mmCIF file of C-alpha atoms in Angstrom:
data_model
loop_
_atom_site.group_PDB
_atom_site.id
_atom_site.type_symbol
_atom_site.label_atom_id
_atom_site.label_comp_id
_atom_site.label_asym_id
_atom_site.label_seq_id
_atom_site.Cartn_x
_atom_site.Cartn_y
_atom_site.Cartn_z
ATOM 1 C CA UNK K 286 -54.374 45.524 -67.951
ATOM 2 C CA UNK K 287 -57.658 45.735 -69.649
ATOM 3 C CA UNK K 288 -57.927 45.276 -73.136
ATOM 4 C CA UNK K 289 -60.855 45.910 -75.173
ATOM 5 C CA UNK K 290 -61.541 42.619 -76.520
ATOM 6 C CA UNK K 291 -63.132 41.984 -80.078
ATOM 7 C CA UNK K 292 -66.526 40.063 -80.234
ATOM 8 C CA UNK K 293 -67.453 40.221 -83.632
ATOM 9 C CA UNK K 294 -66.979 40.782 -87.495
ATOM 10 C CA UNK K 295 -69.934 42.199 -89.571
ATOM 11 C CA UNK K 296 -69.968 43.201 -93.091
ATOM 12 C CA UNK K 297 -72.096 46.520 -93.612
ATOM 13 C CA UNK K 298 -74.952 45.398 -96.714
ATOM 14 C CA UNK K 299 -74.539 49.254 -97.909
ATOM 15 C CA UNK K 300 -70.958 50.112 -97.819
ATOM 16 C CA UNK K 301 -69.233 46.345 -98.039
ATOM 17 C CA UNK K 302 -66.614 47.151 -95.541
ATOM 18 C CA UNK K 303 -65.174 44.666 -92.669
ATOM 19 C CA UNK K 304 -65.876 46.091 -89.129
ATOM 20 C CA UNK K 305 -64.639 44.952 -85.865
ATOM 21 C CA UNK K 306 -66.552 45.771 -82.472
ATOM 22 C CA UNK K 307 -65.001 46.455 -79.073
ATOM 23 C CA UNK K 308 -66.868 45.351 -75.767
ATOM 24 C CA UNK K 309 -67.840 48.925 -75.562
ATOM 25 C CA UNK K 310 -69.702 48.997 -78.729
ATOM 26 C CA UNK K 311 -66.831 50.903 -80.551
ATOM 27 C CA UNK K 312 -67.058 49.923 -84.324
ATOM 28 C CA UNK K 313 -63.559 49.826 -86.351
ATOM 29 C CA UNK K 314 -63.042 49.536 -89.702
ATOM 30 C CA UNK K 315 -60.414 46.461 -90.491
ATOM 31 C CA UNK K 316 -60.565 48.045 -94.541
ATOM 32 C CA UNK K 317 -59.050 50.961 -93.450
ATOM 33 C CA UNK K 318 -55.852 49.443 -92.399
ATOM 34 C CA UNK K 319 -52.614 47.970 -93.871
ATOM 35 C CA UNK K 320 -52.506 45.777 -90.700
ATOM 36 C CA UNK K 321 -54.937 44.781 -88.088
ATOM 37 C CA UNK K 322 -52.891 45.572 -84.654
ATOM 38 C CA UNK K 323 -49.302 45.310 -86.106
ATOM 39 C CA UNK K 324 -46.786 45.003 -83.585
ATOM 40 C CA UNK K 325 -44.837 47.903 -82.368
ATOM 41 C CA UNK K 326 -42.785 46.100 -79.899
ATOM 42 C CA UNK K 327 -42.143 49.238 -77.034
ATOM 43 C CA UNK K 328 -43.546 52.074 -79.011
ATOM 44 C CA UNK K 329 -46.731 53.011 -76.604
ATOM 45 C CA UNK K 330 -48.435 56.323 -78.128
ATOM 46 C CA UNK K 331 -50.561 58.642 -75.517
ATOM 47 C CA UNK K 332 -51.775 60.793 -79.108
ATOM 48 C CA UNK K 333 -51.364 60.968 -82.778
ATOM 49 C CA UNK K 334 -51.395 57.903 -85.113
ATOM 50 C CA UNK K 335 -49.684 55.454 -86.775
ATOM 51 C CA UNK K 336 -50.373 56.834 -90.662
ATOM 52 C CA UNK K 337 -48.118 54.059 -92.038
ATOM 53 C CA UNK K 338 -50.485 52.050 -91.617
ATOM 54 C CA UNK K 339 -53.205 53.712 -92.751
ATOM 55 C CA UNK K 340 -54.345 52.788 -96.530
ATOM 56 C CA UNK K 341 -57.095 55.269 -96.948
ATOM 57 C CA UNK K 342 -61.104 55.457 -95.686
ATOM 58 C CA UNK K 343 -62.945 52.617 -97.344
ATOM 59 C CA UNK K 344 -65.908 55.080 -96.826
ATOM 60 C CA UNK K 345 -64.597 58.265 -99.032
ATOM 61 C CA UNK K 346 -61.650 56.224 -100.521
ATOM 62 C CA UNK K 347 -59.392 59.471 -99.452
ATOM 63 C CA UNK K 348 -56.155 58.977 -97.935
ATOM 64 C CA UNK K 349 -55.031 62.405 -95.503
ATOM 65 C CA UNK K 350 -54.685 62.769 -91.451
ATOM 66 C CA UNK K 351 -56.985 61.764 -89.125
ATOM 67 C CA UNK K 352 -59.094 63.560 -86.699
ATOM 68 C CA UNK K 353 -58.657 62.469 -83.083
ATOM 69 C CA UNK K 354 -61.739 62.745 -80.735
ATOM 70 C CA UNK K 355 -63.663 61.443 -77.952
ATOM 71 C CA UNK K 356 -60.059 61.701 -76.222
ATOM 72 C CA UNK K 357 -60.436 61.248 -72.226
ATOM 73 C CA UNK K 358 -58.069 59.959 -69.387
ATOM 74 C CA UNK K 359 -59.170 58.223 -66.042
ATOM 75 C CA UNK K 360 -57.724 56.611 -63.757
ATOM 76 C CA UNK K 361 -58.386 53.008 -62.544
ATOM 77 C CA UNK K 362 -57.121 51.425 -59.733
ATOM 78 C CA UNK K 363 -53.517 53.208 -59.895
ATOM 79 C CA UNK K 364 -53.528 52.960 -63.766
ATOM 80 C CA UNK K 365 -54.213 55.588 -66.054
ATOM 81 C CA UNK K 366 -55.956 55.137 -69.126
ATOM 82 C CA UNK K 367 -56.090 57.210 -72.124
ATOM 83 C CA UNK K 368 -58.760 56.444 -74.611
ATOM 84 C CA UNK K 369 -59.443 58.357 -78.435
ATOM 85 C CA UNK K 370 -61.179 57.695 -81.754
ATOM 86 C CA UNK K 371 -59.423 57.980 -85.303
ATOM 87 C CA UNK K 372 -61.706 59.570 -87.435
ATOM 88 C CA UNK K 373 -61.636 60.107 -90.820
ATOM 89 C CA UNK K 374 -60.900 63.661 -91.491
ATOM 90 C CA UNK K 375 -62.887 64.166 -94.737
ATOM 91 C CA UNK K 376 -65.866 61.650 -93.778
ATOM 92 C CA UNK K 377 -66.124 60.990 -90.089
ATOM 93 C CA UNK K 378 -65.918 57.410 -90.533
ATOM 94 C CA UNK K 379 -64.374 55.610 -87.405
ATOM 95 C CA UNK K 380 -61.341 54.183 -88.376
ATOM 96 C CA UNK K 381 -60.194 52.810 -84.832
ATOM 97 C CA UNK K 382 -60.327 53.494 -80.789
ATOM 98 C CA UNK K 383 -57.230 53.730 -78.862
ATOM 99 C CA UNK K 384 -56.317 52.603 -75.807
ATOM 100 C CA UNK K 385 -52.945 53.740 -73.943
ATOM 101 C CA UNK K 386 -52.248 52.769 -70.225
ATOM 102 C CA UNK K 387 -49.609 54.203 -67.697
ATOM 103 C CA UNK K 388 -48.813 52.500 -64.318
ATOM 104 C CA UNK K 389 -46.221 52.229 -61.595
ATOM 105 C CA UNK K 390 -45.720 48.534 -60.028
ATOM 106 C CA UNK K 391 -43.405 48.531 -57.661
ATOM 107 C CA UNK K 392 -40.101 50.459 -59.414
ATOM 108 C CA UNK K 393 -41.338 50.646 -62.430
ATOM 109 C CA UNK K 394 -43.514 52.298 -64.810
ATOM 110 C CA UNK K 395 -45.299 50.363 -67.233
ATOM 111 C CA UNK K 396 -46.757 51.558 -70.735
ATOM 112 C CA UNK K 397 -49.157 49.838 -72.935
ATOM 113 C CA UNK K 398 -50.729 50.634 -76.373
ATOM 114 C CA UNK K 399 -53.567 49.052 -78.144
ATOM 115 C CA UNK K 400 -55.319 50.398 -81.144
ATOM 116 C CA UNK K 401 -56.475 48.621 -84.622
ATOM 117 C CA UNK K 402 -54.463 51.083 -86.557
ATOM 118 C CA UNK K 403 -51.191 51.931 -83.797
ATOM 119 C CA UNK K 404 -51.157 48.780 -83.128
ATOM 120 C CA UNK K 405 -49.714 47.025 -79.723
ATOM 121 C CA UNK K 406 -46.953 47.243 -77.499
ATOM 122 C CA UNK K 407 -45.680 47.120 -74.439
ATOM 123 C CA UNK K 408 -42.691 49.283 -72.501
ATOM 124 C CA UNK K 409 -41.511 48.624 -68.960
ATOM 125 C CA UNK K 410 -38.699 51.450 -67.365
ATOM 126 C CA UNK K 411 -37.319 51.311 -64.416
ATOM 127 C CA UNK K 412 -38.080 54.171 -61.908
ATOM 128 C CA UNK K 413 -34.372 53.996 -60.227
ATOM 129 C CA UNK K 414 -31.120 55.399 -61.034
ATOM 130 C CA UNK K 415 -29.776 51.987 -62.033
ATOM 131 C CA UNK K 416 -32.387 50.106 -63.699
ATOM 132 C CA UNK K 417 -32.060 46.605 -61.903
ATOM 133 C CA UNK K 418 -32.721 44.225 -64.671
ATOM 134 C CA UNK K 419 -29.154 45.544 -66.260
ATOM 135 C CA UNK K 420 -27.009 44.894 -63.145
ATOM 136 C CA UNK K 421 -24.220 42.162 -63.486
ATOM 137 C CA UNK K 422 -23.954 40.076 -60.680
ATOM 138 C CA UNK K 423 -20.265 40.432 -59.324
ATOM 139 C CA UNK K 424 -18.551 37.809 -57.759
#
């Protein structure tokens, strides 16, 4: 699975908030945010966001929904990958990118989520009638 990785932490001179940057040049806003990536065990969102965790835009100081944009899907390899922006809905400011992955190894389908704001998990289901991880052995 690839994950955007983050490479640095800068502190903007005119607006004093804490920014992370993805490999792809993505700038998030660590300010905005109750907790960096919390852990949402196998809750893997494909759209909308986690507003829990949301404290409000450092930018406009407003707390209300966010806009989602810059959504697109492509596929990788047998995996397909869903990628947005949070977006402050009164300011623009980007809050965080999202990454959500779908994939089938061998029976089953695998799910991933990682975002600043929705944070990350992971969800594995089997593809069968009778998933084969909950069979008793019978003797």
């Amino acid at each position: 699975m690839r994950r955007p990785s983050l490479n640095s932490r800068e502190v903007s001179s005119s607006r004093k908030h804490r920014r992370i940057f993805a490999d792809n040049g993505v700038a998030m806003c660590v300010d905005c945010v109750e907790k960096e990536y919390p852990n949402r065990g196998n809750i893997c969102l494909e759209s909308g966001s986690f507003l829990l965790n949301f404290t409000g835009c450092a930018v406009c100081n407003k707390r209300d929904f966010m806009l989602i944009t810059n959504k697109s899907l492509k596929e990788e390899d047998g995996e397909e990958i869903v990628t947005y922006d949070h977006l402050c809905k009164n300011c623009h400011h980007v809050i965080a990118r999202h990454e959500y992955t779908f994939s089938i190894m061998d029976e089953f389908q695998e799910y991933t989520m990682l975002c600043l704001l929705c944070g990350k998990a992971e969800d594995t289901i089997s593809i069968l009638p009778d998933d084969p991880r909950q069979m008793t052995l019978l003797f």
